[in-house]
GROMACS .gro file of C-alpha atoms in nm:
model
  132
    1MET     CA    1   0.000   0.000   0.000
    2LEU     CA    2   0.111   0.353  -0.070
    3LYS     CA    3   0.181   0.552   0.246
    4SER     CA    4   0.309   0.880   0.104
    5LYS     CA    5   0.109   1.196   0.050
    6GLN     CA    6   0.207   1.195  -0.317
    7ALA     CA    7   0.202   0.902  -0.550
    8VAL     CA    8   0.287   0.826  -0.908
    9ILE     CA    9   0.071   0.551  -1.049
   10ILE     CA   10   0.158   0.426  -1.396
   11GLY     CA   11   0.166   0.110  -1.601
   12TYR     CA   12   0.014  -0.233  -1.566
   13GLY     CA   13  -0.212  -0.265  -1.263
   14SER     CA   14  -0.280   0.109  -1.236
   15ARG     CA   15  -0.647   0.054  -1.147
   16LYS     CA   16  -0.552  -0.157  -0.845
   17LYS     CA   17  -0.277   0.087  -0.747
   18LEU     CA   18  -0.520   0.379  -0.763
   19LEU     CA   19  -0.776   0.194  -0.550
   20ASN     CA   20  -0.503   0.105  -0.300
   21TYR     CA   21  -0.400   0.471  -0.284
   22LEU     CA   22  -0.759   0.588  -0.231
   23GLU     CA   23  -0.805   0.327   0.042
   24SER     CA   24  -0.475   0.404   0.217
   25GLU     CA   25  -0.562   0.775   0.228
   26ASN     CA   26  -0.925   0.699   0.328
   27LEU     CA   27  -1.063   0.888   0.027
   28LYS     CA   28  -1.424   0.788  -0.043
   29LYS     CA   29  -1.589   1.099  -0.194
   30LEU     CA   30  -1.442   1.152  -0.538
   31PHE     CA   31  -1.481   1.460  -0.757
   32ILE     CA   32  -1.391   1.356  -1.110
   33VAL     CA   33  -1.309   1.629  -1.362
   34THR     CA   34  -1.320   1.513  -1.723
   35GLY     CA   35  -1.326   1.632  -2.080
   36LYS     CA   36  -1.661   1.588  -2.252
   37ALA     CA   37  -1.555   1.350  -2.530
   38SER     CA   38  -1.210   1.230  -2.422
   39TYR     CA   39  -1.344   1.067  -2.105
   40LYS     CA   40  -1.528   0.804  -2.306
   41SER     CA   41  -1.293   0.777  -2.604
   42SER     CA   42  -0.984   0.728  -2.384
   43GLY     CA   43  -1.129   0.428  -2.203
   44ALA     CA   44  -1.135   0.616  -1.872
   45LYS     CA   45  -1.513   0.579  -1.848
   46LYS     CA   46  -1.485   0.199  -1.841
   47PHE     CA   47  -1.204   0.226  -1.584
   48ILE     CA   48  -1.403   0.453  -1.350
   49GLU     CA   49  -1.715   0.237  -1.381
   50THR     CA   50  -1.520  -0.043  -1.209
   51ILE     CA   51  -1.469   0.160  -0.890
   52PRO     CA   52  -1.661  -0.010  -0.609
   53LYS     CA   53  -2.006   0.123  -0.520
   54ASP     CA   54  -1.900   0.227  -0.168
   55TYR     CA   55  -1.725   0.528  -0.325
   56SER     CA   56  -1.926   0.841  -0.389
   57ILE     CA   57  -1.846   0.975  -0.736
   58ASN     CA   58  -1.936   1.323  -0.860
   59PHE     CA   59  -1.851   1.433  -1.213
   60PHE     CA   60  -1.771   1.779  -1.346
   61ASN     CA   61  -1.728   1.847  -1.717
   62LYS     CA   62  -1.930   2.164  -1.770
   63PHE     CA   63  -1.649   2.396  -1.867
   64SER     CA   64  -1.508   2.537  -2.188
   65THR     CA   65  -1.193   2.408  -2.358
   66ASN     CA   66  -1.007   2.705  -2.215
   67PRO     CA   67  -1.173   2.718  -1.872
   68LYS     CA   68  -1.311   3.048  -1.752
   69TYR     CA   69  -1.313   3.193  -1.401
   70ILE     CA   70  -1.687   3.120  -1.370
   71ASP     CA   71  -1.624   2.754  -1.468
   72VAL     CA   72  -1.380   2.713  -1.180
   73LEU     CA   73  -1.620   2.882  -0.937
   74GLN     CA   74  -1.898   2.644  -1.042
   75GLY     CA   75  -1.670   2.343  -0.999
   76SER     CA   76  -1.557   2.463  -0.658
   77LYS     CA   77  -1.918   2.513  -0.550
   78LEU     CA   78  -2.011   2.160  -0.662
   79LEU     CA   79  -1.706   2.014  -0.486
   80LYS     CA   80  -1.805   2.186  -0.162
   81LYS     CA   81  -2.172   2.087  -0.194
   82ASN     CA   82  -2.080   1.719  -0.228
   83LYS     CA   83  -1.811   1.733   0.045
   84CYS     CA   84  -1.559   1.552  -0.173
   85ASP     CA   85  -1.221   1.459  -0.028
   86CYS     CA   86  -1.032   1.398  -0.352
   87ILE     CA   87  -1.021   1.547  -0.701
   88ILE     CA   88  -0.933   1.320  -0.992
   89SER     CA   89  -0.869   1.500  -1.321
   90ILE     CA   90  -0.886   1.271  -1.623
   91GLY     CA   91  -0.773   1.432  -1.946
   92GLY     CA   92  -0.533   1.680  -2.095
   93GLY     CA   93  -0.398   2.016  -1.990
   94SER     CA   94  -0.725   2.208  -1.953
   95VAL     CA   95  -0.883   1.928  -1.751
   96ILE     CA   96  -0.583   1.903  -1.518
   97ASP     CA   97  -0.558   2.282  -1.488
   98ILE     CA   98  -0.923   2.326  -1.395
   99GLY     CA   99  -0.894   2.045  -1.138
  100LYS     CA  100  -0.599   2.221  -0.974
  101LEU     CA  101  -0.779   2.557  -0.978
  102ILE     CA  102  -1.096   2.407  -0.829
  103ASN     CA  103  -0.880   2.268  -0.550
  104ALA     CA  104  -0.716   2.606  -0.486
  105PHE     CA  105  -1.049   2.793  -0.494
  106HIS     CA  106  -1.218   2.537  -0.268
  107SER     CA  107  -0.942   2.551  -0.009
  108ASN     CA  108  -0.905   2.930  -0.019
  109GLN     CA  109  -1.259   3.059  -0.044
  110ALA     CA  110  -1.310   3.434  -0.066
  111GLU     CA  111  -0.961   3.463  -0.215
  112GLU     CA  112  -1.042   3.329  -0.563
  113LEU     CA  113  -0.987   3.651  -0.755
  114GLU     CA  114  -0.656   3.715  -0.580
  115ILE     CA  115  -0.540   3.362  -0.665
  116THR     CA  116  -0.645   3.411  -1.027
  117ASN     CA  117  -0.463   3.741  -1.077
  118GLY     CA  118  -0.153   3.625  -0.889
  119THR     CA  119  -0.172   3.860  -0.589
  120LYS     CA  120  -0.237   3.575  -0.345
  121ILE     CA  121  -0.031   3.261  -0.297
  122VAL     CA  122  -0.221   2.945  -0.205
  123LYS     CA  123  -0.110   2.855   0.147
  124LYS     CA  124  -0.408   2.674   0.292
  125LYS     CA  125  -0.425   2.295   0.288
  126LEU     CA  126  -0.554   2.148  -0.038
  127ILE     CA  127  -0.748   1.825  -0.069
  128LYS     CA  128  -0.589   1.525  -0.241
  129PHE     CA  129  -0.548   1.558  -0.617
  130VAL     CA  130  -0.486   1.287  -0.875
  131ALA     CA  131  -0.418   1.353  -1.244
  132ILE     CA  132  -0.473   1.084  -1.504
   0.00000   0.00000   0.00000
């Protein structure tokens, strides 16, 4: 089992390694950020469908290709509403970027604009983040 706060999971057996990581960190409420088409075409949809039913899974894909400030705010609001303890971004650069921004906004509420324009450095604890 993985014990570290950060993990790199690649190669054969990645599904099992990811599940072991989620279990070792006691992460049960997942917030999955995906692209609209790439999620299915990449095979990630089939992969995620195999996650056991005792995990709560919330999806977010309602954002533009080049995510806007309002997209990140909406994602952060949904993350908070569902009390998720882990963000999993599945996709390319925009998907990973919006996942990271949602994490920063969620953990540093009322400082979103300052984070966006670079006048505030994120110092508060972020929730776990996995990029696939």
